[in-house]
Short mmCIF file of C-alpha atoms in Angstrom, two decimals:
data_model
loop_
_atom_site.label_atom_id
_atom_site.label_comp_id
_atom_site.label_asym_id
_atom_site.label_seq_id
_atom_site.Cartn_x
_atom_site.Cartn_y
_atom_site.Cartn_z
CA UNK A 1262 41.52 43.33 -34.68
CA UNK A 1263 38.06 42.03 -34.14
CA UNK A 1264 37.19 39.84 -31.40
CA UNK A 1265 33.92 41.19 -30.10
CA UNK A 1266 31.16 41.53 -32.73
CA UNK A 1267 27.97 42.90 -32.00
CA UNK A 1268 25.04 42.16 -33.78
CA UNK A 1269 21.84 44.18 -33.64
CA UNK A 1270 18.88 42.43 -35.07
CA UNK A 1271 15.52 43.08 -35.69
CA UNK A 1272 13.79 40.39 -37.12
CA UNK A 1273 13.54 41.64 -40.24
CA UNK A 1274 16.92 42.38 -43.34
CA UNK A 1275 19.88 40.78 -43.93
CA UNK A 1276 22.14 41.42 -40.66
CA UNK A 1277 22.04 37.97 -39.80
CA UNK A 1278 22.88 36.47 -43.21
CA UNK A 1279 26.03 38.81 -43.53
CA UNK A 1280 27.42 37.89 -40.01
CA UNK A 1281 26.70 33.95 -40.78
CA UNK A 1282 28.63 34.86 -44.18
CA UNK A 1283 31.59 36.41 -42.66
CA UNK A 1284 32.05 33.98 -40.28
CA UNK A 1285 33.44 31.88 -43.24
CA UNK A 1286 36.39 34.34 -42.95
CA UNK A 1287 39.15 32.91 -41.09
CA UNK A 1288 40.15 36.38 -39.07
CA UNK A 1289 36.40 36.82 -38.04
CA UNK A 1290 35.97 32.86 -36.69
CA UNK A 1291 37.64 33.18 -33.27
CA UNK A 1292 35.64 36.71 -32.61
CA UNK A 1293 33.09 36.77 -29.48
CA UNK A 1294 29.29 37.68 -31.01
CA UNK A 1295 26.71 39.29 -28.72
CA UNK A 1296 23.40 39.35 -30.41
CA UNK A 1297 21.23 41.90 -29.67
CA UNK A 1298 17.55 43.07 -29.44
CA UNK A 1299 15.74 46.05 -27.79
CA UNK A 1300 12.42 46.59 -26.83
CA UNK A 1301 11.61 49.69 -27.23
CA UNK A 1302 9.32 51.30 -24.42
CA UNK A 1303 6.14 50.22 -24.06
CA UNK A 1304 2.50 52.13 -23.01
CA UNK A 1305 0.86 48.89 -21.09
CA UNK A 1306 2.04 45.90 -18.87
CA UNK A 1307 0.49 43.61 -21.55
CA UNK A 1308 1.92 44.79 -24.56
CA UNK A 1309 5.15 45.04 -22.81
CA UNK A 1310 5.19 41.42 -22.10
CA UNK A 1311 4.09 40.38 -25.73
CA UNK A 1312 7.05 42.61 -26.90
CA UNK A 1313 9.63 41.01 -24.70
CA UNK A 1314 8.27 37.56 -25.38
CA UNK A 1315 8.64 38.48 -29.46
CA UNK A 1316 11.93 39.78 -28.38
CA UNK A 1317 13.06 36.10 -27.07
CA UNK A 1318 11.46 34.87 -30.14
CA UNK A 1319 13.57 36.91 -32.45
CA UNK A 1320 16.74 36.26 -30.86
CA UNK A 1321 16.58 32.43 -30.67
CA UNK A 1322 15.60 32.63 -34.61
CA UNK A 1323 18.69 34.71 -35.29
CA UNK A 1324 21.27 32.61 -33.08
CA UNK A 1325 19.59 29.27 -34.74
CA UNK A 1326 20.42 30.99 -38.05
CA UNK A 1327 23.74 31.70 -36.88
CA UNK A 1328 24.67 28.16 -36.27
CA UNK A 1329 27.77 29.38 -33.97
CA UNK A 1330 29.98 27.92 -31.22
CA UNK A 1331 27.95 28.42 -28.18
CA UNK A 1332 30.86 28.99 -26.33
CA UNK A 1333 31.54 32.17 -28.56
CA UNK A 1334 27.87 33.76 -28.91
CA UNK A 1335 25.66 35.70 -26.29
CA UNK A 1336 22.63 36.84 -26.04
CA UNK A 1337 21.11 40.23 -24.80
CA UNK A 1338 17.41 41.30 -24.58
CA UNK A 1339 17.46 44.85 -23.62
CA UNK A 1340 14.30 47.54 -22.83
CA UNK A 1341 14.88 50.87 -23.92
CA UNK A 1342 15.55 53.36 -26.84
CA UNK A 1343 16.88 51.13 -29.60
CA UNK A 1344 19.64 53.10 -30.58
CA UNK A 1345 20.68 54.23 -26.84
CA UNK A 1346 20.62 50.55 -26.10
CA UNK A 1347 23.00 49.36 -28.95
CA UNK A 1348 25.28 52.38 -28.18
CA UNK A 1349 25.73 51.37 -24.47
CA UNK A 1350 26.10 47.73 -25.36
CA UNK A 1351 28.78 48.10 -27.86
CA UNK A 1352 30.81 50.13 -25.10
CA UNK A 1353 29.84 47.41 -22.12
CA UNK A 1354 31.44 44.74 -24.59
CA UNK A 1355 33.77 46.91 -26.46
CA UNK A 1356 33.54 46.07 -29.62
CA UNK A 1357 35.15 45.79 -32.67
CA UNK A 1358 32.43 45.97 -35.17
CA UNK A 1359 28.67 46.79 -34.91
CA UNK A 1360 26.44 44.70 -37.82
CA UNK A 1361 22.88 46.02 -37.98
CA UNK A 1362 20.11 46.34 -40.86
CA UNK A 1363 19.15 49.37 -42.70
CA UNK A 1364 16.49 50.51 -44.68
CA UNK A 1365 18.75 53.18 -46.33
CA UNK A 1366 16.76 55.84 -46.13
CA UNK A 1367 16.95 59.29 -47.30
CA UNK A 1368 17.90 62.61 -45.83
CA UNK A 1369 15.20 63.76 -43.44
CA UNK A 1370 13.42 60.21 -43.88
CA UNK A 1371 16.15 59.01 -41.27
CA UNK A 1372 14.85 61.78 -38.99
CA UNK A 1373 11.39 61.32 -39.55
CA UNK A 1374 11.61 57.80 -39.44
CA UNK A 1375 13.80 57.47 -36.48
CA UNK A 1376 16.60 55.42 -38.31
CA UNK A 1377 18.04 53.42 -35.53
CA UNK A 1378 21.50 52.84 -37.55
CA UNK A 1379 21.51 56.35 -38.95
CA UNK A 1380 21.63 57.40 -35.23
CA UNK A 1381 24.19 55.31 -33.80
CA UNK A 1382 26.40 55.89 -36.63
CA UNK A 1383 26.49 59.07 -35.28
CA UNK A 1384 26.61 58.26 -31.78
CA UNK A 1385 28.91 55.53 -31.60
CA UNK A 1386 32.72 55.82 -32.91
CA UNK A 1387 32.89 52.31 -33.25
CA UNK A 1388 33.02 50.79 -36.98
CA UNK A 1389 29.30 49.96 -38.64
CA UNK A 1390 28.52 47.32 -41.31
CA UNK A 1391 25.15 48.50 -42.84
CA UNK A 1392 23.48 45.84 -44.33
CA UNK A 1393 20.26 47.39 -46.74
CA UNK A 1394 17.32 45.49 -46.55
CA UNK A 1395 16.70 45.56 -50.37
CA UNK A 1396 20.72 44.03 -51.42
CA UNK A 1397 21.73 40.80 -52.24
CA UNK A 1398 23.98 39.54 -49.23
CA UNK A 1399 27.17 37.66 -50.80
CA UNK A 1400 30.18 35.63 -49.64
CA UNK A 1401 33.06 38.31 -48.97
CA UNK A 1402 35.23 38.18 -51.27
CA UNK A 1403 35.92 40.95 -53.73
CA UNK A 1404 36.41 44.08 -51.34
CA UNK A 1405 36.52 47.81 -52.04
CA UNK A 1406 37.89 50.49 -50.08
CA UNK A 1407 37.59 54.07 -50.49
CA UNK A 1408 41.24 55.31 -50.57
CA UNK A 1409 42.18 58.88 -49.45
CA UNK A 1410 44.44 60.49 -47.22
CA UNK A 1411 42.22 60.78 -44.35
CA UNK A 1412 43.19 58.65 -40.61
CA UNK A 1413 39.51 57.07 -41.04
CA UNK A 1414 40.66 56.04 -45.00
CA UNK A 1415 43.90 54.11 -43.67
CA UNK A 1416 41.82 52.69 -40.82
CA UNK A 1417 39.35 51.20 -43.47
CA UNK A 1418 42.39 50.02 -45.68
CA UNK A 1419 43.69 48.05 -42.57
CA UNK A 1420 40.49 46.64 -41.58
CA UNK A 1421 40.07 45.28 -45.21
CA UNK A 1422 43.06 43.52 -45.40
CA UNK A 1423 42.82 42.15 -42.22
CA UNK A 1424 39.51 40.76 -43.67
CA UNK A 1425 41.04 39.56 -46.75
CA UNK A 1426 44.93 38.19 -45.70
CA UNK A 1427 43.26 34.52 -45.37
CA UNK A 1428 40.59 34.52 -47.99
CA UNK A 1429 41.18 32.44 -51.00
CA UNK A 1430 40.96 34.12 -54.00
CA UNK A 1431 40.11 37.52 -52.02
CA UNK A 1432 40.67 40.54 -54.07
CA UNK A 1433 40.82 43.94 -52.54
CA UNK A 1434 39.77 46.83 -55.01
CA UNK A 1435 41.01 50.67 -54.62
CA UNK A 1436 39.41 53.28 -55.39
CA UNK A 1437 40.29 57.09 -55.53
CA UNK A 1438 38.22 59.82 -56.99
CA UNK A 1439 39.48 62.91 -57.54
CA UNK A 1440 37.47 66.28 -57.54
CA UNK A 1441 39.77 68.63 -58.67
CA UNK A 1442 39.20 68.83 -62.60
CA UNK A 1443 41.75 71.26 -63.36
CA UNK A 1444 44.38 69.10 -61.57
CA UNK A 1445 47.53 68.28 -63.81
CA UNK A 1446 46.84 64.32 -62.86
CA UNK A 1447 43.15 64.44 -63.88
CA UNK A 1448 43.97 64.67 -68.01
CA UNK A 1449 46.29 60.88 -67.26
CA UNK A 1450 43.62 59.92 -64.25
CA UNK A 1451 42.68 56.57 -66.22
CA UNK A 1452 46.05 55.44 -67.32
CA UNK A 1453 48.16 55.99 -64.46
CA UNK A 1454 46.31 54.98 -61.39
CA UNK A 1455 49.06 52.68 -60.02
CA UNK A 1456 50.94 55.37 -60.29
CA UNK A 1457 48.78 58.09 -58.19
CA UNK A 1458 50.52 58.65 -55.00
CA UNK A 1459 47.87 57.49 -52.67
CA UNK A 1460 47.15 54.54 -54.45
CA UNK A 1461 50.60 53.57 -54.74
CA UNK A 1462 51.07 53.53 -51.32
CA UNK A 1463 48.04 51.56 -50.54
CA UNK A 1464 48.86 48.53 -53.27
CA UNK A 1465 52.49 48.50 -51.14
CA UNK A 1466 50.73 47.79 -47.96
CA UNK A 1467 48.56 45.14 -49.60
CA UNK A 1468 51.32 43.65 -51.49
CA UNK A 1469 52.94 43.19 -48.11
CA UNK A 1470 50.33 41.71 -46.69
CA UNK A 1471 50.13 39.07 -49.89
CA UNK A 1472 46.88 40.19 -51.11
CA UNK A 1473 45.96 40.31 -54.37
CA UNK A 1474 44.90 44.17 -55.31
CA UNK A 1475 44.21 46.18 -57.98
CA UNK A 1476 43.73 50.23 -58.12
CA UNK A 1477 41.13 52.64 -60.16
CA UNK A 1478 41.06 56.02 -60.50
CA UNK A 1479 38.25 58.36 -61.63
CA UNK A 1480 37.39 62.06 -61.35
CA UNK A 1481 33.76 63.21 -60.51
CA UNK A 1482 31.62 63.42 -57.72
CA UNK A 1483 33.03 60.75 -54.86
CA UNK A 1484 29.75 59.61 -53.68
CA UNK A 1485 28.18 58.98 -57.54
CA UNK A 1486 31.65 57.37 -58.56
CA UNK A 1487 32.46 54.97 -55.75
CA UNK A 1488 28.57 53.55 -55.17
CA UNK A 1489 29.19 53.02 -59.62
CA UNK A 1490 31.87 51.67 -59.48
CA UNK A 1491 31.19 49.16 -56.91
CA UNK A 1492 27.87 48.19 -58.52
CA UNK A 1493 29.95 47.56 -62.03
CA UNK A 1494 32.24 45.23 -60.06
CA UNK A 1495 30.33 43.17 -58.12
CA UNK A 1496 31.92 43.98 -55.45
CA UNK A 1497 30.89 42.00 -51.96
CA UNK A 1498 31.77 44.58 -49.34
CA UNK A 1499 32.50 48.22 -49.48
CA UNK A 1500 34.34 50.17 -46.75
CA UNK A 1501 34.39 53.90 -46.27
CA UNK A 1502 36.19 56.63 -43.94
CA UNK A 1503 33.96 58.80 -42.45
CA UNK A 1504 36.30 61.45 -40.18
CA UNK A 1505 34.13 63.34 -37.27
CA UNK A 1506 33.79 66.42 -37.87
CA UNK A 1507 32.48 67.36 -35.20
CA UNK A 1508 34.29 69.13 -32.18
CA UNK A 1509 35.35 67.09 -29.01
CA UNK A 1510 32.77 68.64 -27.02
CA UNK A 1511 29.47 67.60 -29.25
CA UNK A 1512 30.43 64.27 -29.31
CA UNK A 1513 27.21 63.15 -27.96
CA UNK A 1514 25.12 65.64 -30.58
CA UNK A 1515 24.20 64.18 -34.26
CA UNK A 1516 26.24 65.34 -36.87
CA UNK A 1517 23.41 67.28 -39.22
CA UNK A 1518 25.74 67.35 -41.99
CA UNK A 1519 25.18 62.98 -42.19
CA UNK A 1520 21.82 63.27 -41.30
CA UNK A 1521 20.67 65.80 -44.40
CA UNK A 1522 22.57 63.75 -46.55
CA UNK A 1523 25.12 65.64 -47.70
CA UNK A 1524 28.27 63.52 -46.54
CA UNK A 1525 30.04 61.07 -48.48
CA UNK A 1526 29.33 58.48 -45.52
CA UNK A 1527 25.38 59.58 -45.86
CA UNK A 1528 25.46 59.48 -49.86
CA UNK A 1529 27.32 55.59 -50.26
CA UNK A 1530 25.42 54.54 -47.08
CA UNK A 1531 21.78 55.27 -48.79
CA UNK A 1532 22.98 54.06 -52.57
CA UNK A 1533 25.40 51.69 -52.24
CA UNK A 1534 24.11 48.33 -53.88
CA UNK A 1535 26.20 46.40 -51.57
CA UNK A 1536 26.83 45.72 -47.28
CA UNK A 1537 28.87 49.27 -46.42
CA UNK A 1538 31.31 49.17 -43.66
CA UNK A 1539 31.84 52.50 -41.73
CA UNK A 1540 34.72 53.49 -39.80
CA UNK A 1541 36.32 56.72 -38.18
CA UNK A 1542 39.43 55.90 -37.32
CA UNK A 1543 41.66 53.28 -35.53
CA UNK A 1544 41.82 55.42 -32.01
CA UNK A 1545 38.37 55.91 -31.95
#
């Protein structure tokens, strides 16, 4: 399910540290890694040469960092727009996963600020792991998923038990929030959350797969309650569905909805306390 990785680095967060930790995870050690580094565009010949010469820098910091297999990393310096470059790089390689920093910023701050992984969340289709700059990067272990009945949900659920089928003492977490208060289920939410149809269904797939599970259930906002939740259980990785929304002909257009904030994607991406793994769905 992943064997082409692409990593985007900077020089600066945690990307690195979170790949390096993953690697410790027995599905992700036979996956290719491209690291990655764009230049952005540059006014002079000099300071274009000092920035691809930093560039070369950067790179050979990250891949000593990285410790791999030589046989299974590569390395790409790219000129360009940053988040044009990482888009058409994931699609040359065609990969599996895209790992890049974020600053997690707000709302129009991701405008104003040009937010290279804001943008090519919403350009790519490809699954993200977001990696804040201010978080505490941890061994994977304890993973949550947000659980619904959305494709880009399931997708999530199978990516994070493919991640967690040969961890050790890996624990995969479930989580559904329901936002209908006057629902008949909402009064028993608490008690019976093994017994909630959609997470039923998702502790039979992991008990399949032999990994260890367990399943809460809350009513609120989703956003608020999942970002809590996984704060209060120290929980290691965090993946969300995010469906497209947006008709097949604006693909290529930004999805304003993300960008102002107001998406559940936008909301967990900015406040989670933890890496965040995005992902549409499995056909994307």
């Amino acid at each position: 399910m992943m064997q082409n990785i692409l990593l985007a680095v900077s020089g600066l967060g945690h990307a690195e540290e979170m790949l390096k930790l993953m690697e410790a995870i027995p599905s992700i050690q036979r996956a290719k890694v491209t690291v990655l580094h764009v230049v952005p565009p540059q006014t002079t010949a000099e300071t274009m040469t000092a920035k691809w010469e930093e560039g070369g820098r950067i790179l050979a910091s990250a891949i000593q960092k990285l410790q791999l297999n030589p046989n299974q990393v590569n390395s790409v310096l790219r000129q360009g727009e940053p988040k044009d470059v990482v888009c058409q790089v994931a699609d040359e390689i065609d990969a599996d996963l895209i790992i890049m920093g974020s600053r997690g910023l707000k709302r129009l701050e991701s405008i104003l600020a040009n937010s290279v992984s804001q943008y090519v969340f919403q350009l790519s289709s490809r699954p993200m792991l977001l990696v804040k700059d201010d978080i505490y990067v941890k061994a994977v272990n304890r993973v949550m998923v947000a659980v619904d009945k959305s494709d880009a949900s399931q997708y999530c659920l199978d990516l994070a038990l493919f991640l967690l089928k040969d961890i050790k003492g890996g624990e995969l977490i479930l989580t559904h929030v329901m936002t209908d208060l006057k629902s008949p289920s909402a009064e028993t939410a608490q008690l019976n959350a093994d017994k909630h149809p959609i997470l039923e269904a998702a502790t039979k797939k992991a008990q399949m797969q032999g990994v260890k599970c367990r399943s809460t259930l809350s009513i609120g906002k989703p956003g608020e309650k999942i970002c809590n939740l996984a704060e209060e259980m120290n929980v290691d990785l965090l993946l969300v569905g995010s469906p497209d929304r947006r008709p097949s002909i604006a693909k290529s257009f930004v999805d304003l909805d993300k960008l102002l904030g107001t998406s559940l994607s936008d909301y967990v991406r900015i406040n989670a306390t933890c890496p965040v793994l995005l992902a549409r769905t499995s056909a994307a």
